Amino acid sequence: MRRVVWATFIALLSLGSAAYADNYPSHPITIVVPFAAGGPSDAMARILGERMKATLGEAVLVENVTGAGGSIGVGRAVRAAPDGYTVSFGHLGTHVCNGAIYRLGYDLVDDLEPVVLLPSNPMIIVSKTAVPATSLAELLAWLKARPSPATAGTAGAGSGSHVAGLYFENVTGLKLQYVPYRGTAPALNDLVAGQIDLMIDQTSNSINQVRAGTIRAYAVTDAKRVESAPDIPTTDEAGLPGFHMTLWSGMWVPKRTPKEIVARLNAAVVEALNDHSVRKQLGNLGLQIPAGDRLSPEELGLWQKAEIAKWWPMIRAAEVKVE
Ligand code: MLT
């Protein structure tokens, strides 16, 4: 059956992708989010998907395909038909770092077509409320004095929360005991419940729990504070100068997806990012929307390659072991 779909599609493609694109979309589109529902990636995909529906005239659904630091969900999208109906949602972790950790069975650059760069957010250092520290300096002292490494929740090896942990270890010389989950939503639940000690999470995921006082925040990994959380210091202010990490997201489609369809999807996302209520929702989560001149598919392609060159050496040096 799949072979028939493919053959029909390739035949249509040869009839001219322009003609094919004219009828696009003619049924719902699926965004594959490689992490658990309720997490930061899922939240952003759903906010954008809801608004894209208005532009594209078809439902934009979210499917959560989790595991292996997001590499399983990305693999699902890579193997999908290049017809514009399967979109790969991901970020620095899934579409850059995983390439330096896993034998993926696909190439993050050669097997995917960039569609658009999405909002980014600094990471935030948070802990369970039982940790006897109220500042980053006290947290570092507590971590240093511990007989065994503290437990740190992540969304799996290669995920944003894990790479932030590797970078934190690199900068502080401290060791962390990673506890992998299928996303930072379930990890955050365990942090609130005091089952794990800390996370270096996306601000957009932890910010509401910080506001609710169910977890404690120490710093955001950026040179400037987050507008919607002005009371949380930067790592520069809190005593870890230069420990900066911003997790950016993006959308891709399978290679050979007609460029007219890539352009259609890109336009729908750009329209969503310019929508007042979408911007308000994203801003409230501490997400920063890229400038307009960074929203072309080509820009995402260039940025992804630059980030691969930047992050792979550090990750490879960390010799991350995955099953
Ligand atoms: C998630 O949505 O769970 C996150 O993006 C995971 C992560 O990379 O930390």
mmCIF file of N, CA and C and ligand atoms in Angstrom, residues 35-36 39-42 91 155 159-162 182-185 201-202 247, ligand 1:
data_model
loop_
_atom_site.group_PDB
_atom_site.id
_atom_site.type_symbol
_atom_site.label_atom_id
_atom_site.label_comp_id
_atom_site.label_asym_id
_atom_site.label_seq_id
_atom_site.Cartn_x
_atom_site.Cartn_y
_atom_site.Cartn_z
ATOM 1 N N PHE A 35 8.464 14.463 21.533
ATOM 2 C CA PHE A 35 8.458 14.422 22.993
ATOM 3 C C PHE A 35 7.024 14.350 23.509
ATOM 4 N N ALA A 36 6.916 14.059 24.816
ATOM 5 C CA ALA A 36 5.616 13.799 25.429
ATOM 6 C C ALA A 36 4.688 15.010 25.366
ATOM 7 N N GLY A 39 4.574 19.022 27.169
ATOM 8 C CA GLY A 39 5.899 19.615 27.322
ATOM 9 C C GLY A 39 6.060 20.854 26.445
ATOM 10 N N PRO A 40 7.263 21.473 26.496
ATOM 11 C CA PRO A 40 7.469 22.736 25.752
ATOM 12 C C PRO A 40 7.354 22.589 24.242
ATOM 13 N N SER A 41 7.856 21.487 23.679
ATOM 14 C CA SER A 41 7.763 21.305 22.225
ATOM 15 C C SER A 41 6.303 21.115 21.830
ATOM 16 N N ASP A 42 5.599 20.290 22.604
ATOM 17 C CA ASP A 42 4.190 20.019 22.336
ATOM 18 C C ASP A 42 3.375 21.303 22.427
ATOM 19 N N HIS A 91 14.221 20.613 17.593
ATOM 20 C CA HIS A 91 14.999 21.729 18.104
ATOM 21 C C HIS A 91 16.485 21.415 18.112
ATOM 22 N N ALA A 155 14.916 14.833 28.996
ATOM 23 C CA ALA A 155 14.020 14.197 28.029
ATOM 24 C C ALA A 155 14.771 13.157 27.210
ATOM 25 N N SER A 159 18.608 15.330 24.211
ATOM 26 C CA SER A 159 17.540 16.325 24.301
ATOM 27 C C SER A 159 18.100 17.639 24.841
ATOM 28 N N GLY A 160 17.333 18.695 24.715
ATOM 29 C CA GLY A 160 17.798 20.004 25.167
ATOM 30 C C GLY A 160 18.183 19.998 26.631
ATOM 31 N N SER A 161 17.356 19.367 27.448
ATOM 32 C CA SER A 161 17.593 19.332 28.900
ATOM 33 C C SER A 161 18.818 18.498 29.232
ATOM 34 N N HIS A 162 19.131 17.510 28.389
ATOM 35 C CA HIS A 162 20.334 16.700 28.627
ATOM 36 C C HIS A 162 21.584 17.456 28.178
ATOM 37 N N ARG A 182 10.383 10.655 28.732
ATOM 38 C CA ARG A 182 10.011 10.784 27.321
ATOM 39 C C ARG A 182 9.738 12.229 26.934
ATOM 40 N N GLY A 183 9.992 13.115 27.865
ATOM 41 C CA GLY A 183 9.806 14.539 27.624
ATOM 42 C C GLY A 183 9.994 15.271 28.935
ATOM 43 N N THR A 184 10.100 16.601 28.878
ATOM 44 C CA THR A 184 10.310 17.309 30.139
ATOM 45 C C THR A 184 9.000 17.561 30.876
ATOM 46 N N ALA A 185 7.859 17.246 30.244
ATOM 47 C CA ALA A 185 6.595 17.356 30.988
ATOM 48 C C ALA A 185 6.563 16.319 32.113
ATOM 49 N N ASP A 201 15.986 23.089 32.416
ATOM 50 C CA ASP A 201 14.813 22.909 31.560
ATOM 51 C C ASP A 201 14.625 24.110 30.641
ATOM 52 N N GLN A 202 13.737 23.982 29.681
ATOM 53 C CA GLN A 202 13.354 25.147 28.891
ATOM 54 C C GLN A 202 12.505 26.050 29.782
ATOM 55 N N LEU A 247 17.629 27.468 23.662
ATOM 56 C CA LEU A 247 17.132 26.339 22.877
ATOM 57 C C LEU A 247 16.154 26.838 21.830
HETATM 58 C C1 MLT B 1 10.134 18.476 25.468
HETATM 59 O O1 MLT B 1 9.264 18.963 24.755
HETATM 60 O O2 MLT B 1 9.944 17.589 26.276
HETATM 61 C C2 MLT B 1 11.524 19.078 25.358
HETATM 62 O O3 MLT B 1 11.691 19.743 24.194
HETATM 63 C C3 MLT B 1 12.518 18.089 25.679
HETATM 64 C C4 MLT B 1 13.923 18.578 25.753
HETATM 65 O O4 MLT B 1 14.542 18.629 24.748
HETATM 66 O O5 MLT B 1 14.432 18.861 26.812
#
